[in-house]
């Protein structure tokens, strides 16, 4: 924004922020509650829910599953989306636009529809309640994000720089390795962060794929809240919030969030 | 396209002979738009040829085809008599200075210049020495560790130049490599480029729209107009014997007067008659052209020894350093531009002076009026 923000504008934005963030911030006092039920404000304070958290085997197992899942999904998203984005941004072939539309379509579909569709397909091939099943299901949602961010990063990268490298004798692969890849690093970091967070956070689609053998942290938290009403989830949420903030900060530190998401 | 190969050998194209680089009926279209049309140029080994023409006439498009960065719609490109259209850019051993520089933003100046040598597998110590020498040549040795974005436009342009020169390619393609430099630096770089080019015998194509650059540096000049070759020849050919009115007007300043041919060597321009030895078969309405500095300006009444004479009044005199530019109004409202060297013995005139203009029939160029 060019001109200085006016005072009323600042106030409106401030109020909006409070409105959006208030529920999230409430989680922090709640997690230090000494009560056995969620109530605000808590009648007493304690660390008992932080002590109870590591004792809960179900949640801890789900956490490891989610971390592993998000890592695998992130790596696969990059491995698939980098060449795909390169092909879409750099090569001229029939059906290029259509392919991009197809890849990014899941962004527009309601998760519940996607989840149902995945369930129908997976039941037939025995992928329900398996790790590969979860990976595939998550890829459906993370790939569009990764592809978008990487395609934006590539489209802002001047093609002539790559041409300069090839005219200096670099083979296409060397051009990619020495010029294209380093220049799209900010985009790759952003795509990785986004894929990781989306996978780690995913509830709706996971609900259709998890089963007795394997389950994810968001799904377990959801189930926990469904059956119990103690502030344990508040303590878990604090860690999730801090983790997310950490990822965003890393992205911000490495190259500025705006640049990573492709703005300005 | 029609079957081009039999046509290509018959049509008057560039002669193959001893050409190092040959463009043969080269054509490039973007959709319906013809960016380059039927271009025939033959460049000898070690020759520096200028590609001169107005903005948008297809100079960059031509270089990109030679470098292998875009493919010709039709026609052939030959190096040493071998067609190279199917050879990828990285196998062509050509150095290209991009009009937009196209430096690697994530590498230091030094790494930028070293890139081409690394691709050629040059040993480390030799590489360092050559990079340092190239940077010294463009006077950027002290900025070797900077990133391109920390350089001025002219400095970036010199990095681009060093990056292309350092690999000592067999063919050098320069796309307005000096456009962003100040006059003094530009003169120095012209000398450096010419020196390296001649010392190593690098066949070079030098794109410019600066005609002084083309005239002073290059062995030959190819003038392009709207994607076509208007004329190719030595600087003298282009300047003294322009093939078309476009070339005459584009290369150097020139006066343009409408007139009629009376006979093969006599033109009338609004009741005046002038002699020319430069008419090649034009008759009827013509355009007469004279270079401003080929007109001598004297006080009235000096004997004329058979040259063309016109009388007029100085309407404007402009001092531009080396030369004085006059605008001289002839009695019937026709205006001629005249240039004289400043200093020395040439006399200066000022506004309102009555003068006599004289020029040789040999300098009186004639083109058909419709052209
Ligand atoms: N990729 C493209 N798509 C469509 N038209 C193009 C493309 N590249 C160039 N052109 C057109 O082709 C013509 C020649 O362009 P080119 O860049 O070769 O001009 P130029 O002689 O280098 O001009 P300048 O002196 O301004 O650099 C221009 O009219 C331009 O608009
Ligand atoms: Mg150009």
XYZ file of C-alpha atoms and ligand atoms in Angstrom:
667
model
C 0.000 0.000 0.000
C 1.452 3.332 -1.087
C -0.169 5.925 1.150
C 0.013 5.901 4.927
C -2.772 3.932 6.558
C -5.368 6.256 8.015
C -6.317 5.884 11.677
C -9.901 4.646 11.112
C -8.550 2.056 8.689
C -6.050 0.843 11.267
C -8.836 0.534 13.876
C -11.053 -1.482 11.530
C -8.201 -3.835 10.673
C -7.329 -4.163 14.367
C -10.914 -5.086 15.259
C -11.013 -7.651 12.471
C -7.829 -9.235 13.732
C -9.216 -9.476 17.272
C -12.431 -10.992 15.940
C -10.518 -13.603 13.954
C -7.876 -14.394 16.527
C -9.882 -14.188 19.789
C -11.003 -17.849 19.746
C -7.444 -18.933 19.038
C -6.043 -16.797 21.829
C -8.648 -18.140 24.287
C -7.004 -21.539 23.927
C -3.946 -20.302 25.841
C -5.636 -19.451 29.215
C -7.860 -22.489 28.801
C -4.880 -24.840 28.564
C -3.692 -23.744 32.007
C -7.069 -24.549 33.567
C -7.218 -26.585 36.767
C -10.823 -27.620 36.068
C -11.967 -30.929 34.669
C -14.327 -29.230 32.266
C -13.820 -26.556 29.701
C -15.164 -23.335 31.107
C -14.107 -19.768 30.698
C -12.658 -18.225 32.711
C -11.212 -21.268 34.503
C -11.894 -21.336 38.255
C -8.333 -22.440 39.043
C -4.960 -22.681 37.262
C -2.601 -25.623 36.861
C -0.275 -27.481 34.507
C -2.198 -30.748 34.883
C -3.292 -30.900 31.232
C 0.253 -30.412 30.022
C 1.240 -33.299 32.298
C -1.639 -35.426 31.021
C -0.855 -34.830 27.361
C 2.246 -37.095 27.023
C 0.366 -39.832 28.927
C -2.292 -40.064 26.236
C -0.953 -42.831 24.006
C -3.662 -42.428 21.382
C -2.911 -38.736 20.816
C 0.860 -39.230 20.855
C 0.672 -42.074 18.323
C -1.603 -39.957 16.168
C 0.876 -37.085 16.434
C 3.722 -39.248 15.102
C 1.511 -40.522 12.322
C 0.552 -36.968 11.376
C 4.142 -35.728 11.421
C 5.312 -38.661 9.303
C 2.368 -38.300 6.991
C 2.896 -34.545 6.535
C 6.593 -35.093 5.830
C 6.015 -37.789 3.221
C 3.181 -35.789 1.650
C 5.382 -32.672 1.512
C 8.253 -34.461 -0.193
C 5.978 -36.191 -2.692
C 4.141 -32.927 -3.373
C 7.421 -31.249 -4.285
C 8.702 -34.187 -6.308
C 5.503 -34.185 -8.360
C 4.713 -30.463 -8.433
C 8.182 -29.122 -9.374
C 8.398 -30.936 -12.726
C 4.675 -30.396 -13.332
C 4.928 -26.666 -12.669
C 8.019 -26.518 -14.876
C 6.243 -28.267 -17.715
C 3.193 -26.056 -17.380
C 5.155 -22.802 -17.112
C 7.919 -23.518 -19.621
C 6.759 -25.956 -22.237
C 4.211 -25.436 -24.900
C 2.143 -28.567 -25.402
C -1.427 -29.354 -26.259
C -3.718 -29.351 -23.231
C -1.381 -27.335 -21.029
C -4.118 -25.089 -19.661
C -6.468 -28.025 -19.208
C -3.843 -29.896 -17.218
C -3.269 -26.954 -14.912
C -7.026 -26.575 -14.393
C -7.331 -30.286 -13.625
C -4.455 -30.183 -11.147
C -5.829 -27.208 -9.283
C -9.529 -28.162 -9.436
C -9.548 -29.816 -5.974
C -9.016 -26.326 -4.515
C -12.537 -25.449 -5.632
C -14.317 -28.645 -4.582
C -15.817 -28.968 -1.093
C -13.600 -31.266 1.004
C -16.579 -33.371 1.954
C -17.204 -34.224 -1.701
C -13.558 -35.055 -2.224
C -13.521 -37.188 0.904
C -16.539 -39.137 -0.214
C -15.113 -39.659 -3.689
C -11.826 -40.878 -2.246
C -13.669 -43.243 0.102
C -15.575 -44.786 -2.793
C -12.411 -45.335 -4.828
C -10.228 -46.502 -1.927
C -12.650 -49.045 -0.503
C -12.406 -51.013 -3.717
C -8.593 -51.147 -3.712
C -8.028 -51.673 -0.001
C -6.413 -48.337 0.715
C -8.723 -47.383 3.575
C -6.994 -47.210 6.950
C -3.528 -47.495 5.424
C -0.621 -45.065 5.399
C -0.333 -45.042 1.579
C -4.075 -44.366 1.452
C -3.703 -41.329 3.692
C -0.714 -40.108 1.654
C -2.668 -40.359 -1.596
C -5.729 -38.668 -0.110
C -3.664 -35.793 1.240
C -1.806 -35.365 -2.037
C -5.120 -34.596 -3.689
C -5.360 -31.477 -1.523
C -1.707 -30.497 -1.164
C -0.745 -30.800 -4.846
C -2.965 -27.948 -6.029
C -1.435 -25.623 -3.430
C 2.117 -26.657 -4.240
C 1.500 -26.396 -7.965
C -0.031 -22.945 -7.680
C 2.791 -21.539 -5.604
C 5.491 -23.113 -7.802
C 3.842 -22.022 -11.054
C 3.680 -18.466 -9.715
C 7.340 -18.631 -8.686
C 8.313 -19.889 -12.140
C 6.250 -17.368 -14.041
C 8.007 -14.492 -12.276
C 11.391 -15.996 -13.158
C 12.630 -14.371 -16.391
C 12.999 -16.998 -19.090
C 15.915 -15.109 -20.656
C 18.125 -15.930 -17.688
C 17.692 -19.608 -18.517
C 18.314 -18.882 -22.185
C 21.518 -17.076 -21.238
C 22.691 -20.185 -19.404
C 21.995 -22.436 -22.367
C 23.711 -20.066 -24.782
C 26.756 -20.279 -22.500
C 26.819 -24.019 -23.041
C 24.636 -25.432 -20.255
C 22.556 -28.492 -21.117
C 18.848 -28.300 -20.218
C 19.443 -30.311 -17.060
C 22.327 -28.054 -15.985
C 20.209 -24.984 -16.681
C 17.536 -26.408 -14.416
C 19.963 -27.344 -11.660
C 22.180 -24.245 -11.723
C 19.673 -21.539 -12.629
C 16.002 -22.494 -12.490
C 16.060 -24.458 -9.246
C 18.053 -21.913 -7.180
C 15.878 -19.093 -8.452
C 12.676 -20.866 -7.489
C 13.902 -21.770 -3.986
C 11.604 -19.239 -2.283
C 8.669 -20.800 -4.098
C 9.805 -24.295 -3.121
C 10.122 -23.355 0.561
C 6.675 -21.782 0.487
C 5.155 -24.755 -1.330
C 6.747 -27.154 1.170
C 5.490 -25.173 4.174
C 2.012 -24.954 2.714
C 1.869 -28.652 1.813
C 3.095 -29.604 5.282
C 0.557 -27.424 7.092
C -2.345 -28.430 4.876
C -1.556 -32.117 5.364
C -0.937 -31.777 9.096
C -4.232 -29.883 9.537
C -6.424 -31.952 7.271
C -9.545 -33.320 9.039
C -12.441 -33.762 6.668
C -10.790 -35.955 4.056
C -8.794 -37.848 6.690
C -12.030 -38.763 8.461
C -13.039 -40.808 5.434
C -9.724 -42.649 5.157
C -8.638 -43.306 8.770
C -9.645 -46.497 10.507
C -8.862 -48.651 13.500
C -5.309 -49.330 12.245
C -4.198 -45.762 11.580
C -5.401 -42.336 12.567
C -4.163 -38.743 12.479
C -3.845 -36.117 15.184
C -6.557 -33.721 13.938
C -8.984 -36.650 13.618
C -8.160 -37.888 17.131
C -8.561 -34.398 18.588
C -11.893 -34.103 16.855
C -13.036 -37.424 18.293
C -11.718 -36.503 21.734
C -13.781 -33.317 21.811
C -16.760 -35.308 20.628
C -16.690 -37.618 23.640
C -14.944 -35.663 26.403
C -15.021 -32.037 27.498
C -11.809 -31.590 29.451
C -9.165 -28.933 28.551
C -6.621 -31.514 27.317
C -7.312 -30.474 23.717
C -6.563 -26.869 24.673
C -3.058 -27.891 25.758
C -2.629 -29.862 22.499
C -3.882 -26.866 20.524
C -1.267 -24.612 22.080
C 1.440 -26.848 20.632
C -0.266 -26.915 17.245
C -0.521 -23.113 17.177
C 3.117 -22.672 18.206
C 4.215 -25.231 15.606
C 2.294 -23.479 12.844
C 3.666 -20.091 13.859
C 7.173 -21.588 13.807
C 6.732 -22.869 10.242
C 5.358 -19.522 9.073
C 8.230 -17.715 10.767
C 10.784 -19.940 9.052
C 9.218 -19.160 5.681
C 9.063 -15.467 6.532
C 12.701 -15.457 7.637
C 13.987 -17.298 4.566
C 12.431 -14.946 2.071
C 9.440 -12.944 3.164
C 5.957 -14.406 3.179
C 4.510 -12.103 0.538
C 7.199 -13.078 -1.924
C 6.711 -16.749 -1.155
C 2.962 -16.683 -1.733
C 3.630 -14.857 -4.968
C 2.359 -11.397 -4.105
C 4.350 -8.385 -5.275
C 5.253 -22.340 -47.335
C 5.976 -23.674 -50.787
C 8.671 -26.236 -51.235
C 11.511 -23.895 -50.474
C 14.669 -25.779 -51.297
C 14.697 -25.441 -55.123
C 13.630 -21.799 -54.804
C 16.316 -21.175 -52.214
C 19.117 -22.192 -54.530
C 17.810 -20.144 -57.454
C 16.703 -16.938 -55.807
C 19.385 -14.290 -55.424
C 20.300 -14.999 -51.825
C 23.552 -14.645 -49.972
C 26.381 -16.384 -51.784
C 27.771 -19.319 -49.807
C 31.423 -19.054 -50.849
C 33.692 -18.409 -47.866
C 30.890 -17.483 -45.474
C 31.379 -18.458 -41.841
C 27.806 -17.616 -40.931
C 25.137 -17.653 -43.572
C 21.488 -16.705 -43.229
C 19.609 -18.105 -46.176
C 16.047 -16.939 -46.858
C 15.497 -16.740 -43.128
C 11.945 -16.141 -42.065
C 10.189 -15.808 -38.724
C 6.529 -15.193 -38.105
C 4.605 -14.780 -34.885
C 1.090 -15.806 -35.870
C 0.149 -13.604 -38.819
C 2.949 -11.154 -38.117
C 6.143 -11.404 -40.149
C 8.970 -10.355 -37.831
C 11.753 -11.386 -40.220
C 11.202 -11.901 -43.930
C 13.483 -13.486 -46.512
C 16.703 -12.431 -44.814
C 19.910 -13.257 -46.698
C 23.159 -12.323 -45.028
C 26.581 -13.834 -45.429
C 29.191 -13.098 -42.768
C 32.832 -13.901 -43.484
C 35.114 -15.475 -40.914
C 36.402 -12.841 -38.508
C 34.105 -10.180 -39.857
C 32.215 -7.747 -37.627
C 28.887 -7.006 -39.193
C 26.382 -4.499 -37.855
C 22.680 -5.189 -37.867
C 21.191 -1.738 -37.998
C 17.569 -0.762 -38.038
C 14.758 0.983 -36.224
C 13.059 -0.440 -33.142
C 10.934 -3.474 -33.898
C 12.508 -4.252 -37.280
C 13.493 -7.773 -36.208
C 17.100 -7.456 -35.046
C 16.673 -9.320 -31.756
C 14.487 -11.917 -33.455
C 17.276 -12.548 -35.970
C 19.953 -12.930 -33.277
C 17.740 -15.311 -31.304
C 17.386 -17.531 -34.341
C 21.138 -17.533 -34.922
C 21.765 -18.363 -31.242
C 19.229 -21.187 -31.339
C 16.868 -19.642 -28.796
C 13.991 -19.525 -31.218
C 13.414 -21.515 -34.350
C 13.051 -20.056 -37.813
C 9.675 -20.412 -39.493
C 11.538 -21.190 -42.707
C 14.951 -20.726 -44.271
C 18.356 -21.972 -43.218
C 21.201 -20.931 -40.952
C 24.605 -22.289 -41.907
C 27.897 -22.212 -40.055
C 30.876 -23.246 -42.167
C 28.418 -24.525 -44.736
C 26.643 -26.824 -42.275
C 22.998 -26.295 -41.407
C 22.603 -25.748 -37.687
C 18.854 -25.336 -37.196
C 18.655 -28.670 -35.397
C 21.642 -27.898 -33.151
C 20.487 -26.864 -29.642
C 21.642 -23.505 -28.272
C 24.096 -25.054 -25.812
C 26.003 -26.802 -28.596
C 26.426 -23.771 -30.846
C 29.481 -22.144 -29.231
C 28.076 -18.670 -29.677
C 28.368 -15.832 -27.191
C 25.226 -13.768 -26.852
C 24.923 -10.433 -25.094
C 21.232 -10.017 -24.348
C 19.567 -6.673 -24.873
C 18.078 -7.125 -21.386
C 21.435 -8.435 -19.996
C 19.806 -11.588 -18.516
C 22.395 -11.894 -15.747
C 22.036 -14.682 -13.180
C 20.536 -12.812 -10.208
C 21.641 -15.418 -7.656
C 25.312 -15.330 -8.616
C 28.015 -12.752 -8.012
C 29.467 -10.829 -10.929
C 32.445 -13.173 -10.869
C 30.286 -16.322 -10.921
C 28.229 -14.877 -13.754
C 31.311 -14.385 -15.885
C 32.759 -17.762 -14.872
C 29.607 -19.696 -15.830
C 30.438 -20.213 -19.504
C 33.988 -21.300 -18.680
C 32.703 -23.804 -16.112
C 30.421 -25.272 -18.772
C 33.513 -25.703 -20.939
C 35.371 -27.471 -18.143
C 38.173 -24.918 -17.902
C 40.613 -25.675 -15.062
C 40.161 -23.683 -11.885
C 43.274 -21.452 -11.903
C 43.009 -20.688 -15.601
C 39.328 -19.914 -15.114
C 40.064 -17.432 -12.339
C 42.656 -15.654 -14.444
C 40.401 -15.387 -17.466
C 37.461 -14.120 -15.414
C 39.656 -11.505 -13.765
C 40.982 -10.397 -17.135
C 37.496 -10.125 -18.627
C 36.288 -8.063 -15.666
C 39.327 -5.816 -15.961
C 38.519 -5.308 -19.609
C 35.052 -3.938 -18.810
C 36.493 -2.007 -15.849
C 34.565 -3.958 -13.222
C 37.358 -5.792 -11.416
C 36.519 -3.992 -8.190
C 32.884 -5.163 -8.213
C 33.534 -8.887 -8.728
C 31.763 -9.940 -5.527
C 28.586 -7.896 -6.020
C 25.251 -9.346 -7.042
C 23.708 -8.022 -10.283
C 20.931 -6.182 -8.426
C 23.599 -4.160 -6.608
C 24.904 -2.754 -9.898
C 23.833 0.162 -12.066
C 22.307 -0.526 -15.480
C 25.541 0.280 -17.285
C 27.563 -1.920 -14.939
C 25.147 -4.820 -15.488
C 25.489 -4.344 -19.216
C 29.261 -4.588 -18.950
C 28.954 -7.810 -16.935
C 26.790 -9.206 -19.730
C 29.475 -8.190 -22.214
C 32.277 -9.766 -20.149
C 30.249 -12.959 -19.742
C 29.933 -13.358 -23.515
C 33.497 -12.285 -24.359
C 35.246 -14.468 -21.786
C 34.263 -17.721 -23.490
C 35.903 -16.531 -26.725
C 33.103 -18.034 -28.818
C 33.517 -18.731 -32.501
C 30.546 -16.468 -33.185
C 29.694 -13.452 -31.058
C 26.194 -11.984 -31.090
C 25.806 -8.599 -29.464
C 22.334 -7.130 -28.959
C 22.884 -3.428 -28.338
C 25.665 -4.183 -25.880
C 26.558 -0.543 -25.247
C 23.132 1.105 -25.213
C 23.263 1.942 -21.517
C 26.776 3.394 -21.277
C 27.852 7.009 -21.235
C 29.573 8.404 -24.323
C 33.115 8.026 -23.024
C 32.720 4.493 -21.718
C 30.932 3.552 -24.908
C 33.888 4.727 -26.971
C 36.285 2.735 -24.797
C 34.136 -0.398 -24.998
C 33.857 -0.072 -28.786
C 37.619 -0.119 -29.018
C 37.868 -3.090 -26.616
C 35.252 -5.126 -28.442
C 36.792 -4.388 -31.812
C 40.236 -5.242 -30.478
C 39.272 -8.631 -29.015
C 37.140 -9.420 -32.006
C 40.008 -8.784 -34.417
C 42.699 -10.343 -32.262
C 40.767 -13.605 -31.893
C 39.135 -13.373 -35.302
C 35.651 -13.830 -33.839
C 32.884 -13.623 -36.412
C 30.464 -11.117 -34.921
C 26.997 -9.704 -35.428
C 26.533 -6.412 -33.661
C 22.965 -5.159 -33.267
C 22.601 -1.452 -32.796
C 20.352 1.395 -33.694
C 23.188 3.820 -33.255
C 24.429 4.531 -36.774
C 27.684 6.114 -35.584
C 28.495 2.847 -33.835
C 27.684 0.846 -36.945
C 29.679 3.117 -39.242
C 32.737 3.395 -37.032
C 33.158 -0.170 -35.757
C 31.964 -2.579 -38.337
C 33.378 -4.096 -41.490
C 29.968 -4.164 -43.077
C 26.489 -3.007 -42.203
C 23.197 -4.771 -42.828
C 20.322 -2.313 -42.636
C 16.967 -3.866 -41.796
C 13.562 -2.357 -42.361
C 10.351 -4.034 -41.184
C 11.899 -7.486 -41.059
C 13.575 -7.218 -44.453
C 17.122 -6.507 -45.487
C 17.164 -3.008 -46.989
C 20.856 -2.940 -47.890
C 24.088 -4.633 -46.968
C 27.507 -3.176 -47.641
C 30.540 -1.380 -46.271
C 29.977 1.743 -44.185
C 30.921 3.812 -47.247
C 28.453 1.954 -49.448
C 25.660 2.474 -46.962
C 26.428 6.104 -46.308
C 27.426 7.308 -49.780
C 25.339 5.030 -51.923
C 22.156 4.236 -50.004
C 20.019 1.785 -51.941
C 16.687 3.095 -50.758
C 15.322 6.347 -49.310
C 14.849 4.449 -46.054
C 18.563 3.676 -45.804
C 19.486 7.231 -46.790
C 17.298 8.667 -44.054
C 18.108 6.095 -41.393
C 21.890 6.274 -41.687
C 22.932 9.855 -41.032
C 20.943 13.035 -41.461
C 19.800 14.006 -44.914
C 17.818 16.761 -46.649
C 14.831 15.625 -48.677
C 13.319 17.785 -51.419
C 10.581 16.830 -53.883
C 11.361 17.647 -57.517
C 11.067 16.563 -61.147
C 13.695 15.185 -63.480
C 14.095 17.413 -66.541
C 16.610 15.143 -68.186
C 18.846 12.414 -66.903
C 21.052 14.795 -64.908
C 18.856 17.814 -64.240
C 16.306 18.176 -61.444
C 13.973 21.072 -60.928
C 12.906 21.855 -57.407
C 10.368 24.695 -57.242
C 11.789 26.693 -60.154
C 15.437 25.989 -59.307
C 17.513 23.533 -61.243
C 20.206 21.324 -59.857
C 22.621 18.895 -61.444
C 23.146 15.330 -60.364
C 25.435 12.506 -61.410
C 23.546 10.078 -59.182
C 20.435 9.399 -61.198
C 19.935 5.783 -62.130
C 17.068 5.858 -64.581
C 14.538 7.871 -62.618
C 12.278 10.296 -64.454
C 9.249 12.365 -63.564
C 8.615 13.034 -59.889
C 11.626 12.315 -57.715
C 13.003 12.961 -54.243
C 16.334 14.746 -54.122
C 18.531 14.104 -51.088
C 21.691 15.852 -49.869
C 23.687 15.264 -46.685
C 23.763 18.467 -44.589
C 27.532 18.398 -44.155
C 28.166 18.016 -47.878
C 26.737 21.466 -48.401
C 29.237 24.279 -48.345
C 28.036 27.604 -47.109
C 29.676 30.765 -48.394
C 28.938 34.449 -48.675
C 26.974 35.346 -51.760
C 28.729 36.125 -54.959
C 31.686 33.744 -54.760
C 32.224 31.932 -58.117
C 30.510 28.528 -58.225
C 32.735 26.275 -60.424
C 29.921 24.076 -61.790
C 28.411 22.985 -58.504
C 24.773 23.273 -57.481
C 23.939 26.631 -55.984
C 21.038 27.876 -53.859
C 20.485 31.159 -52.048
C 18.900 31.437 -48.653
C 18.748 33.010 -45.228
C 19.860 31.427 -41.964
C 16.700 30.638 -40.004
C 18.350 28.877 -37.107
C 21.889 28.052 -35.999
C 22.453 25.389 -33.343
C 25.759 24.707 -31.701
C 26.203 20.973 -30.964
C 29.838 20.746 -29.996
C 31.783 19.379 -32.941
C 29.414 20.790 -35.490
C 27.116 23.736 -36.121
C 23.706 22.836 -37.442
C 22.034 25.452 -39.605
C 18.557 25.614 -40.911
C 18.640 27.601 -44.148
C 15.443 28.944 -45.706
C 15.583 29.249 -49.474
C 13.631 32.126 -50.995
C 10.504 30.079 -51.671
C 10.101 28.532 -48.245
C 12.099 25.335 -48.883
C 14.354 24.590 -45.916
C 17.720 22.836 -46.063
C 19.761 21.539 -43.130
C 23.467 22.340 -43.346
C 26.278 21.224 -41.041
C 29.712 22.738 -40.723
C 32.571 21.805 -38.443
C 33.134 24.199 -35.576
C 36.490 25.802 -34.828
C 39.342 25.885 -37.305
C 38.935 28.070 -40.322
C 35.305 27.552 -41.230
C 33.399 30.706 -40.907
C 30.294 30.836 -38.718
C 27.024 32.461 -39.655
C 24.185 33.661 -37.514
C 20.467 34.149 -37.729
C 19.406 36.335 -40.663
C 22.648 36.071 -42.616
C 22.181 35.774 -46.352
C 24.177 32.847 -47.616
C 24.885 30.831 -50.701
C 24.823 27.031 -50.532
C 26.835 24.831 -52.847
C 27.133 21.137 -53.264
C 28.481 18.764 -55.817
C 26.258 16.945 -58.316
C 28.033 13.806 -57.016
C 26.389 14.359 -53.643
C 22.962 14.922 -55.105
C 21.152 11.647 -54.524
C 17.959 10.890 -56.427
C 15.185 8.417 -55.694
C 11.892 7.929 -57.475
C 9.211 9.914 -55.675
C 6.889 6.988 -55.019
C 9.545 5.189 -53.001
N 7.510 -13.530 -28.994
C 6.938 -12.643 -29.831
N 5.624 -12.725 -30.127
C 5.058 -11.842 -30.983
N 5.697 -10.847 -31.579
C 6.999 -10.708 -31.324
C 7.695 -11.586 -30.436
N 8.977 -11.194 -30.367
C 9.090 -10.120 -31.174
N 7.907 -9.833 -31.747
C 7.659 -8.759 -32.714
O 8.586 -8.888 -33.759
C 9.071 -7.619 -34.150
C 10.577 -7.593 -34.101
O 10.993 -7.680 -32.750
P 12.504 -7.588 -32.334
O 12.570 -7.793 -30.880
O 13.299 -8.485 -33.194
O 12.830 -6.062 -32.678
P 14.222 -5.303 -32.578
O 14.631 -4.980 -33.968
O 15.171 -6.074 -31.750
O 13.778 -3.957 -31.858
P 14.521 -3.114 -30.709
O 15.524 -2.255 -31.395
O 13.415 -2.295 -30.130
O 15.105 -4.074 -29.738
C 8.416 -6.589 -33.241
O 7.364 -5.968 -33.943
C 7.894 -7.398 -32.095
O 6.714 -6.840 -31.603
Mg 15.952 -5.819 -29.896
